[in-house]
Coordinates of C-alpha atoms and ligand atoms in Angstrom, one line a residue:
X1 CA 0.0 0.0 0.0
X2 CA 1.7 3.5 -0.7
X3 CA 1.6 5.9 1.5
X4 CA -1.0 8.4 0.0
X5 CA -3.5 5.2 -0.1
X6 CA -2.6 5.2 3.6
X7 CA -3.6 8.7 4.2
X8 CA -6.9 8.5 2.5
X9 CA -7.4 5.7 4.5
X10 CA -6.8 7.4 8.2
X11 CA -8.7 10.7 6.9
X12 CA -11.8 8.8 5.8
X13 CA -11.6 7.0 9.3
X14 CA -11.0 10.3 11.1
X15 CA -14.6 12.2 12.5
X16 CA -14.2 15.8 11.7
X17 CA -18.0 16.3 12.1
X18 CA -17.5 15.8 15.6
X19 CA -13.6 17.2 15.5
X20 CA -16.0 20.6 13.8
X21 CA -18.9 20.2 16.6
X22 CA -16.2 20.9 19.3
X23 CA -13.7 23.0 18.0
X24 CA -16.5 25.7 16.3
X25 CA -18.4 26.7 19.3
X26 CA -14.9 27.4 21.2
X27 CA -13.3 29.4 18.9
X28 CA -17.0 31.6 19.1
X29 CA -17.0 31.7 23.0
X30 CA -13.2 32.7 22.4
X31 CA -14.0 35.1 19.9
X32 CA -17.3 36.8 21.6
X33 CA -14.8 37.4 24.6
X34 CA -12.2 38.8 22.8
X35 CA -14.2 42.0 21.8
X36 CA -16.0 43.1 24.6
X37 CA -18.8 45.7 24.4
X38 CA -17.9 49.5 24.8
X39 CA -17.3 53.0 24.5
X40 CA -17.7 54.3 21.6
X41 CA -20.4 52.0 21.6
X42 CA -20.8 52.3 17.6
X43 CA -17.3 51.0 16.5
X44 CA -17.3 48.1 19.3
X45 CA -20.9 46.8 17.3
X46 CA -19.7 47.4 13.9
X47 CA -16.6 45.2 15.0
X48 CA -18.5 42.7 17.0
X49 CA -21.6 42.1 14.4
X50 CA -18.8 41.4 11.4
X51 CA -16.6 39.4 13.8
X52 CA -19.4 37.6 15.3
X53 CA -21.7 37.1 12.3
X54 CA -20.5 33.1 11.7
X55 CA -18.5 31.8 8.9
X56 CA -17.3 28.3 9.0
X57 CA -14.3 29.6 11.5
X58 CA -11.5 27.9 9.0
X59 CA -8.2 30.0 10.1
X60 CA -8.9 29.6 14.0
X61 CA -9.4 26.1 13.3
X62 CA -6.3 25.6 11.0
X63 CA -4.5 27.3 13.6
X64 CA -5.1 25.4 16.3
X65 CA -4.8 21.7 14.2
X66 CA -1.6 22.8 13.4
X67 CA -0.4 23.7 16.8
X68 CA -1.7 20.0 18.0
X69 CA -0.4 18.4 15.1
X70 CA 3.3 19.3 16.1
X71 CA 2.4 18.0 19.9
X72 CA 1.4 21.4 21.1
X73 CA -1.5 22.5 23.2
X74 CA -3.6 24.0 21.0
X75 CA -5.6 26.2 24.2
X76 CA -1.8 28.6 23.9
X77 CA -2.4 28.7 20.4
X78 CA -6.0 30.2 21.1
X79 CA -5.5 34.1 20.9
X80 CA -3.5 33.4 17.6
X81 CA -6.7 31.5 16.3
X82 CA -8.8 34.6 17.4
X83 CA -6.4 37.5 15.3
X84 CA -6.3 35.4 12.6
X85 CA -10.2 35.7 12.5
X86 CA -10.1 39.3 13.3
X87 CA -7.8 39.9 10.4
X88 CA -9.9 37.6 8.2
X89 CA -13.2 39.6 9.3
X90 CA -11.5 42.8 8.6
X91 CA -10.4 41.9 5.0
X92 CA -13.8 40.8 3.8
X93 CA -15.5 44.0 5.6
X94 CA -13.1 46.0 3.4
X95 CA -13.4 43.8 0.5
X96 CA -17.4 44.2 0.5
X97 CA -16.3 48.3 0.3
X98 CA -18.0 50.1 -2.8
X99 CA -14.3 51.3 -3.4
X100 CA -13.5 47.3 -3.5
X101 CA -15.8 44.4 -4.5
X102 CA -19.0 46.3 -3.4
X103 CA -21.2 43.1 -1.8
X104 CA -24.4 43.9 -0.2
X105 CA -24.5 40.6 1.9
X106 CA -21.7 38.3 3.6
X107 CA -22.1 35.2 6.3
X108 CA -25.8 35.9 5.3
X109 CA -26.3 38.8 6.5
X110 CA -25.8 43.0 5.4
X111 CA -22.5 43.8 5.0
X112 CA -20.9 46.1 7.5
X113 CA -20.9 49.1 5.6
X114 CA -24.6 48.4 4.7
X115 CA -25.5 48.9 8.2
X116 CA -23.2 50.6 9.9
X117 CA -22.1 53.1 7.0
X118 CA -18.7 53.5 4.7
X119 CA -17.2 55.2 7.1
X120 CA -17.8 53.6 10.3
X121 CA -17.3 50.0 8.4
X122 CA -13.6 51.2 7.3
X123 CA -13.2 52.1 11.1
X124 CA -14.4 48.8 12.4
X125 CA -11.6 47.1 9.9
X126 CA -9.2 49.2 11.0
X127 CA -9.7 48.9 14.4
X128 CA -9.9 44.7 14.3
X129 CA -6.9 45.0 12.9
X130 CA -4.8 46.4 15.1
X131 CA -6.7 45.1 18.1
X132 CA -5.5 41.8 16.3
X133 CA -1.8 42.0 17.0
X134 CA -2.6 43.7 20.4
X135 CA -4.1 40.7 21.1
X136 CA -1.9 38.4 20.1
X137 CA 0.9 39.8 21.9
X138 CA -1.0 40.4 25.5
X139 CA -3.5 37.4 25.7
X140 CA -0.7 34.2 24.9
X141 CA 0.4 32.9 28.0
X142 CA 3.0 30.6 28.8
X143 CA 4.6 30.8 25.6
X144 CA 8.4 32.2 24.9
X145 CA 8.5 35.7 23.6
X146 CA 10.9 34.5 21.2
X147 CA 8.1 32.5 19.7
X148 CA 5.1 34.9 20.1
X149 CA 7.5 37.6 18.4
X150 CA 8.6 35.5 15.5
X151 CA 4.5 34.3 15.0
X152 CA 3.8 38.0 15.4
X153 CA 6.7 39.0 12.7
X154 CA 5.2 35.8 10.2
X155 CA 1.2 37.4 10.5
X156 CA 2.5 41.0 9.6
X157 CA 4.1 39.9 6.4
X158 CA 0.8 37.9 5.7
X159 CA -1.2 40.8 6.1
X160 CA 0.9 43.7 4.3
X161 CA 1.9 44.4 0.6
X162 CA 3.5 41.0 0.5
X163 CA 0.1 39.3 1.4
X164 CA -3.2 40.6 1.4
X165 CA -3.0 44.0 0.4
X166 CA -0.7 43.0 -2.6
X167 CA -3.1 40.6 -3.5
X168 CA -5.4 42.7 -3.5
X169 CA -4.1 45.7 -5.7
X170 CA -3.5 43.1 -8.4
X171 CA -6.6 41.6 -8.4
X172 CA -7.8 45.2 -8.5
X173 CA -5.8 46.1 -11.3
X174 CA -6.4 43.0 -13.4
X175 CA -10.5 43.6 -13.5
X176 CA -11.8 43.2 -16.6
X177 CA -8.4 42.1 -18.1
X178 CA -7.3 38.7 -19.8
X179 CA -4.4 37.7 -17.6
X180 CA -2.1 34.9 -17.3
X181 CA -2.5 31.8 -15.1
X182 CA 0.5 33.2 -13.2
X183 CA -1.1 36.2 -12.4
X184 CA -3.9 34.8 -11.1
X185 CA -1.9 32.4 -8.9
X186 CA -0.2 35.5 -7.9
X187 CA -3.4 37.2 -6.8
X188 CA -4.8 34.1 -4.9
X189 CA -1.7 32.6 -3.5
X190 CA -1.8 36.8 -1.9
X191 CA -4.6 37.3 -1.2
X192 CA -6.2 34.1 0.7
X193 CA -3.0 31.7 0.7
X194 CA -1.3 34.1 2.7
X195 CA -3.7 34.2 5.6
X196 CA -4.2 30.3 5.4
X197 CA -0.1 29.6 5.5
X198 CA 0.1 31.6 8.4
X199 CA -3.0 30.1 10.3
X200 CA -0.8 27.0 9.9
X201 CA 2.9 28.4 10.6
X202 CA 1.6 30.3 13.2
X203 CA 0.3 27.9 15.0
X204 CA 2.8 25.8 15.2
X205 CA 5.5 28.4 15.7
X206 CA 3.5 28.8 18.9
X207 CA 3.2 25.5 19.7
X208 CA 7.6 24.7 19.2
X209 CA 7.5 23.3 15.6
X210 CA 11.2 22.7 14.3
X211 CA 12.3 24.4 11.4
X212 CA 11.9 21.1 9.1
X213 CA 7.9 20.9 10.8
X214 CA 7.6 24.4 9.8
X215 CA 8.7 24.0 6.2
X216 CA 6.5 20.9 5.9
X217 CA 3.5 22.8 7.1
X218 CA 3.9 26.0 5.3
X219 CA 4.4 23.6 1.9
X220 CA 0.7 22.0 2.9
X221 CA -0.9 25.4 3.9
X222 CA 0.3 26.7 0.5
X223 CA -1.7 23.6 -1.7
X224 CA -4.6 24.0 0.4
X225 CA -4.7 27.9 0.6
X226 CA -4.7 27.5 -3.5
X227 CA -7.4 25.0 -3.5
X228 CA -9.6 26.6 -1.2
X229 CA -9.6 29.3 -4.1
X230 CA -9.7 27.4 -6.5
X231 CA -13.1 25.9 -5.1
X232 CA -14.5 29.6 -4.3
X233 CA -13.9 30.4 -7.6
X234 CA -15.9 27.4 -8.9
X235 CA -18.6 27.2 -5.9
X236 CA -19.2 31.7 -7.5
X237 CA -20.7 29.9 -10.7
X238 CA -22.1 26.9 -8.9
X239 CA -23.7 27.7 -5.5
X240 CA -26.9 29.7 -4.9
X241 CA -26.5 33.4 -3.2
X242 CA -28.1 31.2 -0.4
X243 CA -25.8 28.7 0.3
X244 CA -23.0 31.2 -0.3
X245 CA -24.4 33.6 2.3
X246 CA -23.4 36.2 -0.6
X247 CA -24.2 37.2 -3.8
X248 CA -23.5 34.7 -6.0
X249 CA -21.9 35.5 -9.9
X250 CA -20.1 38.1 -8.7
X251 CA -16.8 37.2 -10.8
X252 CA -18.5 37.0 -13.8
X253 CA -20.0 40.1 -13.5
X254 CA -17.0 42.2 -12.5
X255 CA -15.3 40.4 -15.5
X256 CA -12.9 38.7 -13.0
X257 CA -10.6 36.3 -14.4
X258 CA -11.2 32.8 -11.9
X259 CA -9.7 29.4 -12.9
X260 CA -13.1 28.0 -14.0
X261 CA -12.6 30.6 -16.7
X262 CA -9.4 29.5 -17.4
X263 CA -9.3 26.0 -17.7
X264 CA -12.9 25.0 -17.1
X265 CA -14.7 23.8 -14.7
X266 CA -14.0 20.2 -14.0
X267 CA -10.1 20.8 -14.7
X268 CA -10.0 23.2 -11.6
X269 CA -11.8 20.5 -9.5
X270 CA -9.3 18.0 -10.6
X271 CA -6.7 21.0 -9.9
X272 CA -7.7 21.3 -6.5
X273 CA -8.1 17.8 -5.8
X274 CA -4.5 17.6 -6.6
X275 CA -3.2 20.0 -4.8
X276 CA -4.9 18.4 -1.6
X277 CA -4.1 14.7 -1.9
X278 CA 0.1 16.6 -2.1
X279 CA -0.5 18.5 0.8
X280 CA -1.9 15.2 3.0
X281 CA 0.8 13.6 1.7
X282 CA 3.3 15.9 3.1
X283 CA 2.2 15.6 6.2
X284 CA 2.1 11.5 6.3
X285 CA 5.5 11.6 8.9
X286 CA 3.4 13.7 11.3
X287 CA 1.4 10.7 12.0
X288 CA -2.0 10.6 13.9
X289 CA -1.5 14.0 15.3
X290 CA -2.1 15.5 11.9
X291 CA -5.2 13.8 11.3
X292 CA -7.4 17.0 11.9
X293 CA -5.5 18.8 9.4
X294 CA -5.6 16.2 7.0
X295 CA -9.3 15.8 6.9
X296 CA -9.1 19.8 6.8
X297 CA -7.6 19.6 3.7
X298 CA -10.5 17.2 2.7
X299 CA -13.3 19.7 3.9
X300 CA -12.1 22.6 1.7
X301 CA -12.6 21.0 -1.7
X302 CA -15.7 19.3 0.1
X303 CA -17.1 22.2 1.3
X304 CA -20.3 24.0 -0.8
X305 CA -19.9 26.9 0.7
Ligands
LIG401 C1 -5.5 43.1 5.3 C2 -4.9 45.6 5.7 C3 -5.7 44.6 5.0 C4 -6.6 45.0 4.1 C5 -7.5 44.1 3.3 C6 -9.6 43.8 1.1 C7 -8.3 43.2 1.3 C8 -7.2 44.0 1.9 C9 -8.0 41.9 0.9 C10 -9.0 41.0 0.4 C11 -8.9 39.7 1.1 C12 -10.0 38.8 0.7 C13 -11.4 39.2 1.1 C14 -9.8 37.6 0.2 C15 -10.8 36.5 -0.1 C16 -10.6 35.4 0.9 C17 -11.8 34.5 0.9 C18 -11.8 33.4 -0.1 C19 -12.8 34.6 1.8 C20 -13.8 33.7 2.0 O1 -13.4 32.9 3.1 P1 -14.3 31.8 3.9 O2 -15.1 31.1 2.9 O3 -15.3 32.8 4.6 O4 -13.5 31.1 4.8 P2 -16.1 32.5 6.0 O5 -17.2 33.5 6.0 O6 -16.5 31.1 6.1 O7 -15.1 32.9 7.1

């Protein structure tokens, strides 16, 4: 039997309905704590009903899989898990700007700026974000400062101009342009598979991953940060607005190149297959520990939303 036959084998036999059922509702107790109603009583809701408006919780989880799956205690890697979903929030309330994608609905519900205003919903963005990194750095306990600095120094990157904002400006700039698979891989590997590689790093920089672990892992964040886009792209043609929780046919309209466009739709689902059955397999020498994050991998081009 080879080793990827192996895998598929553990993954198929590993629960993550019940790994989801208990890891979901603590990441929301975590996260309803870690933004606490105040004064000014406007930016703490705007913050609070994006943050706290659902989603399927992916980063937190990723986070804290990968801090077990190097034999770390995934409760130290908690405050990590929350930033990461701060940051997350704060992208997609600035992505749902009239200046950016302008989306009327996200998690099912208005978007922030919909509710709360333009301004006010650039504000609440703003503010998660640097309450983020506040967070991080004050809430970890009983972790080195060597180690909360260097997870600290890995988000940063993931969030500036060689991340998510880069990703970004060239997705911006290539709107209603033919561009090159490369470009688009640029854009998405930016722009989501940045935040995904370091819910994984991060996580088990925290939890005392070796260098080697930490190469591994950022090699299987990377395949599964690109697949999870790839399946976005194909679940914006395939999905209803009401499984989506947004509207859906939003690329086509804004004349977005996706991969679907590019090389069809059942070539990207065989793309993004592949790029998951690699990234289990580079994790086979992790053992049973990495179960959670295999079957991770699974869920995203599972998922149909
Ligand atoms: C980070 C400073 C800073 C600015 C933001 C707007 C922007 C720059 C970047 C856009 C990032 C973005 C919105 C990428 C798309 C990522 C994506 C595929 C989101 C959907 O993720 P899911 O499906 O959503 O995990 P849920 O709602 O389940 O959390």
């Amino acid at each position: 039997m080879t080793s990827t036959q192996d895998l598929t084998a553990t993954t198929t036999a590993f629960d993550l309905k019940a790994y989801l059922a208990d890891r979901q509702p603590k990441v929301e107790a975590a996260l309803d704590a870690s933004v606490r109603p105040a004064y000014p009583d406007t930016i703490y809701d705007a913050m609070r009903y994006s943050l706290l408006a659902g989603g399927k919780r992916l980063r937190p989880i990723l986070c804290l899989a990968s801090c077990e799956a190097i034999g770390g205690n995934p409760d130290l890697a908690m405050p990590m898990a929350c930033a990461l979903e701060m940051i997350h929030t704060m992208s997609l309330i600035h992505d749902d700007l009239p200046a950016m994608d302008n989306d009327d609905y996200r998690r099912g519900k208005l978007t922030n700026h919909k509710v709360y205003g333009e301004d006010i919903a650039i504000l609440a963005g703003d503010g998660l974000l640097a309450y983020a990194f506040e967070y991080i750095a004050v809430q970890t306990k009983d972790v080195s400062a060597d180690r909360v600095l260097k997870s600290i120094a890995h988000l940063a990157r993931a969030v500036g101009a060689d991340g998510l904002v880069g990703g970004q400006v060239v997705d911006l700039e290539s709107e209603g342009k033919d561009i090159t698979v490369e470009t688009l891989t640029y854009i998405h590997n930016h722009k989501t598979g940045a935040l995904f590689k370091s819910s994984v790093v991060c996580g088990a920089i925290l939890g005392g991953a070796t260098a080697a672990e930490i190469e591994k892992l950022d090699k299987f964040a990377h395949n599964i940060g690109l697949a999870f886009q790839i399946i976005d792209d194909i679940l914006d043609i395939t999905a209803t607005q009401a499984e989506l929780g947004k509207t859906a046919g939003k690329d086509l309209e804004a004349q977005k190149a996706t991969y679907p466009k590019l090389w069809g739709l059942e070539e990207s689902k065989l793309q993004a297959d592949r790029l998951v059955a690699e990234a289990k397999t580079i994790l086979a020498e992790f053992g049973d520990r990495a179960r959670p994050l295999q079957a991770l991998a699974d869920f995203i081009t599972d998922r149909k939303n």
